[in-house]
Coordinates of C-alpha atoms and ligand atoms in Angstrom, one line a residue:
X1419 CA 12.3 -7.4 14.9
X1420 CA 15.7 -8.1 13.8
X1421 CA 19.5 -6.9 15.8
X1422 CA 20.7 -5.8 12.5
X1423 CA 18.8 -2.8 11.2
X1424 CA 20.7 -2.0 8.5
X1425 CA 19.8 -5.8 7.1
X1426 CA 16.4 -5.2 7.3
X1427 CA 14.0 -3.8 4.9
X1428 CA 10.2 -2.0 6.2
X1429 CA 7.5 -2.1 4.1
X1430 CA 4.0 0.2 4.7
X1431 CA 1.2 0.5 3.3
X1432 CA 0.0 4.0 3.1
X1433 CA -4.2 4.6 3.7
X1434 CA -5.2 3.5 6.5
X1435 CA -1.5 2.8 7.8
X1436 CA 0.6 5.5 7.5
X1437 CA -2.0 8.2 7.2
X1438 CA -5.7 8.2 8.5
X1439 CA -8.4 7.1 6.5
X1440 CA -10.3 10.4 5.4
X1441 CA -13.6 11.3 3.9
X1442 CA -11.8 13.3 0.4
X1443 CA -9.3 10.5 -0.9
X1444 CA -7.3 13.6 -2.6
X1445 CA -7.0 15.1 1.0
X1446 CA -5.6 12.4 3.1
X1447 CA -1.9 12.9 4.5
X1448 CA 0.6 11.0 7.1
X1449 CA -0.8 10.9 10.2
X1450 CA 1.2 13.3 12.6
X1451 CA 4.9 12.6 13.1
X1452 CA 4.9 10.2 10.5
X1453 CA 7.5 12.0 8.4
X1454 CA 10.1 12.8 11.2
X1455 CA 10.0 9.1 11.9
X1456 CA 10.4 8.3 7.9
X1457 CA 13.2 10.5 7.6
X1458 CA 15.0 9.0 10.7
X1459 CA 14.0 5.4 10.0
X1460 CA 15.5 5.9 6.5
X1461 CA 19.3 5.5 6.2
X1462 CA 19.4 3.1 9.3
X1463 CA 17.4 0.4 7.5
X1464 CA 18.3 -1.1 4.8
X1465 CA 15.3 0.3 2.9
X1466 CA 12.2 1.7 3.7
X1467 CA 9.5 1.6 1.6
X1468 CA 5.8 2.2 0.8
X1469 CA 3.7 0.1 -1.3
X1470 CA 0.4 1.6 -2.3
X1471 CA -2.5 1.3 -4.4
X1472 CA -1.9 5.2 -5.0
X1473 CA 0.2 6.6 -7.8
X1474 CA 3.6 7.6 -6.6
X1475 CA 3.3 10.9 -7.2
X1476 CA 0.7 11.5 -4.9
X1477 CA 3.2 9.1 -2.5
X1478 CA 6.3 11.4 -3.2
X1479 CA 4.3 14.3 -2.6
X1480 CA 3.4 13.6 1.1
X1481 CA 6.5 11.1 2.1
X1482 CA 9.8 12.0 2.5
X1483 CA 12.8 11.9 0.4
X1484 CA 14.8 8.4 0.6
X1485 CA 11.4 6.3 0.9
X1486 CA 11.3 3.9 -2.2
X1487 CA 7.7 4.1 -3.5
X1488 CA 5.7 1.2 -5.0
X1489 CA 2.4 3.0 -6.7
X1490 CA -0.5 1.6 -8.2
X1491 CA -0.8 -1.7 -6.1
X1492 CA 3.3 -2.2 -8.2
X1493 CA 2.4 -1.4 -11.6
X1494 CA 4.5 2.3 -10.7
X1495 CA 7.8 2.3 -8.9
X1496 CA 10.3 5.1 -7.7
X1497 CA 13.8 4.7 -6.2
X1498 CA 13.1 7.0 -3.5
X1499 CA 15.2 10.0 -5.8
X1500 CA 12.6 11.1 -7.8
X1501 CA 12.6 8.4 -11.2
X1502 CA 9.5 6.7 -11.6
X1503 CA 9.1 3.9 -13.4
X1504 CA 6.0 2.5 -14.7
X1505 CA 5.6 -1.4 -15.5
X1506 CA 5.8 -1.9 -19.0
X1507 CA 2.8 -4.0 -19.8
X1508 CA 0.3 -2.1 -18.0
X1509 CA 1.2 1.2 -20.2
X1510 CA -0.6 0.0 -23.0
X1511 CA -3.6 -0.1 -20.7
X1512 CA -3.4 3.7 -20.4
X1513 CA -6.7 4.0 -23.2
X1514 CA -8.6 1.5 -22.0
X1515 CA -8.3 3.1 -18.5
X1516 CA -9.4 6.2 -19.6
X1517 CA -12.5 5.1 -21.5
X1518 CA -13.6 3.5 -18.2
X1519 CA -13.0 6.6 -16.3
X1520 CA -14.9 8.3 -18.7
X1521 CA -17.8 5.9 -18.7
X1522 CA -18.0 5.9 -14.6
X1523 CA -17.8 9.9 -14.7
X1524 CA -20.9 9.3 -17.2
X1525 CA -22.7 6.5 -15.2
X1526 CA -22.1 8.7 -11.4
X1527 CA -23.5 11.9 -13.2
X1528 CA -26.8 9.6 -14.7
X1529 CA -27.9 7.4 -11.8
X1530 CA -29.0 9.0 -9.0
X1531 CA -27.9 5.6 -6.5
X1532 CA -24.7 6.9 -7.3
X1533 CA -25.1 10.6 -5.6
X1534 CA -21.6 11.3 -4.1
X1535 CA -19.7 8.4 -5.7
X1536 CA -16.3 9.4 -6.6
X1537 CA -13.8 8.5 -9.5
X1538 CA -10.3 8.9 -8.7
X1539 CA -8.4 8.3 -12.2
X1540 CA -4.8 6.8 -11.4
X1541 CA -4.1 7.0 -15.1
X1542 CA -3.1 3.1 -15.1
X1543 CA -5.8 2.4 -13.0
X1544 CA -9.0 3.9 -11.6
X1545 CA -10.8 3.5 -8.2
X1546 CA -14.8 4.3 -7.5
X1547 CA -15.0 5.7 -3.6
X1548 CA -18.2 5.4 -1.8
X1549 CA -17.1 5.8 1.9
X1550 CA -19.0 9.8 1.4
X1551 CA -22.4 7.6 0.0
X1552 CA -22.2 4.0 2.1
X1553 CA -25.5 3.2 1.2
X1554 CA -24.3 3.3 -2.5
X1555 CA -22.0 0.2 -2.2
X1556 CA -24.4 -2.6 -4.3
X1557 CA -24.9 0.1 -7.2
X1558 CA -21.2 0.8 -7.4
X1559 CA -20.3 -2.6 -7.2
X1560 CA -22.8 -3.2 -10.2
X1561 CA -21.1 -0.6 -12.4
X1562 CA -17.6 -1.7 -11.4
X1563 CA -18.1 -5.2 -12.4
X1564 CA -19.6 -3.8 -15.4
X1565 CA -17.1 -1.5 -16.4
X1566 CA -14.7 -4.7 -15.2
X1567 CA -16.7 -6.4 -18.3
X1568 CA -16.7 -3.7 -20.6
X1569 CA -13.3 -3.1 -20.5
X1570 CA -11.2 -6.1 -19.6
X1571 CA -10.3 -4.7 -16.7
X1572 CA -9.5 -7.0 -13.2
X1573 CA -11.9 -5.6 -10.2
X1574 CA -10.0 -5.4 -6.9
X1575 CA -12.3 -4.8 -4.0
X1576 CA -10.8 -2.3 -1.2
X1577 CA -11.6 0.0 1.9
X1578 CA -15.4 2.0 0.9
X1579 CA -14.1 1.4 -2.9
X1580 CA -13.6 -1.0 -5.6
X1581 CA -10.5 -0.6 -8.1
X1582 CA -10.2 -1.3 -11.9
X1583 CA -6.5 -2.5 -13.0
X1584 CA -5.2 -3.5 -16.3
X1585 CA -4.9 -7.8 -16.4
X1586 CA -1.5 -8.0 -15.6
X1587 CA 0.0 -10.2 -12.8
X1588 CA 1.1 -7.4 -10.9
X1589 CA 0.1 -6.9 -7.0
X1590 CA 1.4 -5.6 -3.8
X1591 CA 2.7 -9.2 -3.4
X1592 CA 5.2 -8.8 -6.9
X1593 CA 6.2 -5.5 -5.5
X1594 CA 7.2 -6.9 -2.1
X1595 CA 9.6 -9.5 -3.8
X1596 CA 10.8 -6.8 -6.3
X1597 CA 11.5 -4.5 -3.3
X1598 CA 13.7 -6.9 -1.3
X1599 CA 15.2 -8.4 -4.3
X1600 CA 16.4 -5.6 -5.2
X1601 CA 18.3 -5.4 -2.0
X1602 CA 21.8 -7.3 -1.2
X1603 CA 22.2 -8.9 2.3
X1604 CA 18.4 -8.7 4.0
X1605 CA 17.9 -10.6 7.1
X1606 CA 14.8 -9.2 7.9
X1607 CA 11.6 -7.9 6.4
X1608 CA 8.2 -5.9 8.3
X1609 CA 5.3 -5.1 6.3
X1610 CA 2.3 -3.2 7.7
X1611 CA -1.0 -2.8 6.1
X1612 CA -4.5 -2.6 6.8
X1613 CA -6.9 -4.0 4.0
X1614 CA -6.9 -6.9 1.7
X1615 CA -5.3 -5.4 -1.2
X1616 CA -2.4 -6.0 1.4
X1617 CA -3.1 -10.1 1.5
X1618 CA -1.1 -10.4 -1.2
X1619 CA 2.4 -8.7 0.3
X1620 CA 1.7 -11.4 3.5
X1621 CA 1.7 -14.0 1.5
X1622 CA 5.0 -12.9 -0.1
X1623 CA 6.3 -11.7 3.4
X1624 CA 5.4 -15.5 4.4
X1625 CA 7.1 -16.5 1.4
X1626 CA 10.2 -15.1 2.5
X1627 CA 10.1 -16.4 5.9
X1628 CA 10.3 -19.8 4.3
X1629 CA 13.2 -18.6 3.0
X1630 CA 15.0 -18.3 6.4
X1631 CA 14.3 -14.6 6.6
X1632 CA 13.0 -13.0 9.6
X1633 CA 10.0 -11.4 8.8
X1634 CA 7.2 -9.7 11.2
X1635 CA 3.4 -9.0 9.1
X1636 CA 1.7 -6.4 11.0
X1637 CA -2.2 -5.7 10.4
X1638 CA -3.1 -2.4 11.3
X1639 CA -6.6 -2.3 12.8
X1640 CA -9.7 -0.1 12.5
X1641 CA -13.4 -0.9 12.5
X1642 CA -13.1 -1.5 9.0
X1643 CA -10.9 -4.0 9.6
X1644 CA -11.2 -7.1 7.3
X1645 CA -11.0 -10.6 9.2
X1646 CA -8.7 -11.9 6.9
X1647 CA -6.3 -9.1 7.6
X1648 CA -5.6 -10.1 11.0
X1649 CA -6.0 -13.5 10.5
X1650 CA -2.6 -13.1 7.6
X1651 CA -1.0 -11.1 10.4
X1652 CA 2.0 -12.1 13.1
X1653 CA 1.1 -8.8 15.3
X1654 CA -1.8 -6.7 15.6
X1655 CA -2.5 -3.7 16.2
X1656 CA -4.6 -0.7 16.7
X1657 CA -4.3 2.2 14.1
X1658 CA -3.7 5.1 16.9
X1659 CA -0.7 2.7 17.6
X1660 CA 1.3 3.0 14.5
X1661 CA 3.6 5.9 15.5
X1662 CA 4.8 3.1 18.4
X1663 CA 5.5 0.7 16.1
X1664 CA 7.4 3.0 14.0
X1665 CA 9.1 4.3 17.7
X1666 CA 9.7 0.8 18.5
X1667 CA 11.6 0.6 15.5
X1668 CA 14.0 3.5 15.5
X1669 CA 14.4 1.9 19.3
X1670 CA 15.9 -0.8 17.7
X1671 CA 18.3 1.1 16.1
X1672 CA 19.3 2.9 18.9
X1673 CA 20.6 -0.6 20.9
X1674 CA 23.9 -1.2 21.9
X1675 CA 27.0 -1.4 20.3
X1676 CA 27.9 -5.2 21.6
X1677 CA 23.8 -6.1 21.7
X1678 CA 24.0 -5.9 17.8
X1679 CA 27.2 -8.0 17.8
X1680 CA 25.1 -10.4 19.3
X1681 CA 23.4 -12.0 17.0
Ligands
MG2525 MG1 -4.4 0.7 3.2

């Protein structure tokens, strides 16, 4: 991607990229060797980074130290020491988000079309799972555009899920420009996702390319794969081969003294 690795900046998405896509949302981890390469990619790029719709402390408990962490599709952020931040705006949203957590704990336990429906409360945001109950997807779509309704919340579809966010003009997109603008001297950017809450950081990736940098948006494949994903994408590829992109990339780190020089 770029001769200069400490001018470039990688971005990943977490589900579904980094770590596998599993049945308990709570239980899912980086796929294996994902952390040696973190650890070893970090400090050679410029920054390395994960942007995900979880909340970072569930990021910072799995990821190593050193990776900056983007939580809550942006509306969280940590500098990769342990601070986060969480966006102004959306913190008044905290209430509301409960109430609707509250009222989909109410509507799963009543409705018997939503047997094994989950509610994962992300405090500033919430997300309804049905990967465990796939036959439940029109009910829980009902009840999240309802509780969308109810309480001025923006609906966000995803992977087996649909997530509730406070109104605010926040996406993985905004965290991808506040990521590497918060970075002097990039050359080069990569992001790699897998769903189409990731759209958004393509378009600011391709954004960025107009810019002059160099940038590389990977789509990381799996059955589940939306279209539109691979169709945003410059490379794609299968999600057993994510641990060679990431080997590919401390490859390029390892290059020759008067190959960097280069240009
Ligand atoms: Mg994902």
């Amino acid at each position: 991607m770029t001769r200069r690795p400490d001018r470039a900046v990688l971005l990943f998405d977490f589900d579904g990229t980094l770590s596998a896509i599993v049945d308990d949302p709570a239980c899912a981890v980086p796929r294996p060797g994902v952390v040696e390469r973190l650890t070893s990619l970090v400090g050679r790029y410029r920054q390395v980074a994960v942007i995900s719709g979880r909340p970072v402390d569930f990021l910072a408990s799995r990821l190593p130290a050193g990776v900056v962490l983007s939580g809550l599709y942006g509306l969280e952020s940590s500098d990769g020491e342990g601070t986060v931040l969480t966006d102004a705006t959306a913190g008044r949203w905290v209430a509301k988000v409960a109430a609707a957590v509250a009222a989909a704990r109410h509507a799963v336990g009543a409705d018997p079309l939503l047997d094994g429906v989950e509610i994962e409360d992300k405090r500033l945001s919430m997300t309804i799972h049905h990967r465990r109950s796939p036959g439940a997807e029109g009910a829980v779509q009902s009840l999240a555009s309802r509780l969308s309704d109810e309480h001025e919340l923006w609906l966000r579809p995803a992977r087996m899920s649909f997530e509730l966010h406070p109104p605010v003009t926040v996406d993985k997109g905004t965290a991808v420009h506040a990521l590497t603008s918060a970075v002097e001297e990039v050359e080069s950017v990569l992001f790699a996702g897998d769903d189409v809450g990731d759209l958004a950081a393509f378009a600011s990736v391709g954004e960025l390319g107009e810019r002059g940098l160099r940038t590389v948006r990977v789509a990381v494949v799996s059955a589940e794969t939306d279209p539109r994903v691979v169709d945003a994408s410059d490379l794609s590829i299968d999600e057993d081969e994510v641990m060679t992109l990431l080997d590919a990339l401390l490859a390029e780190d390892r290059r020759p003294e008067e190959e960097v020089s280069g240009g």
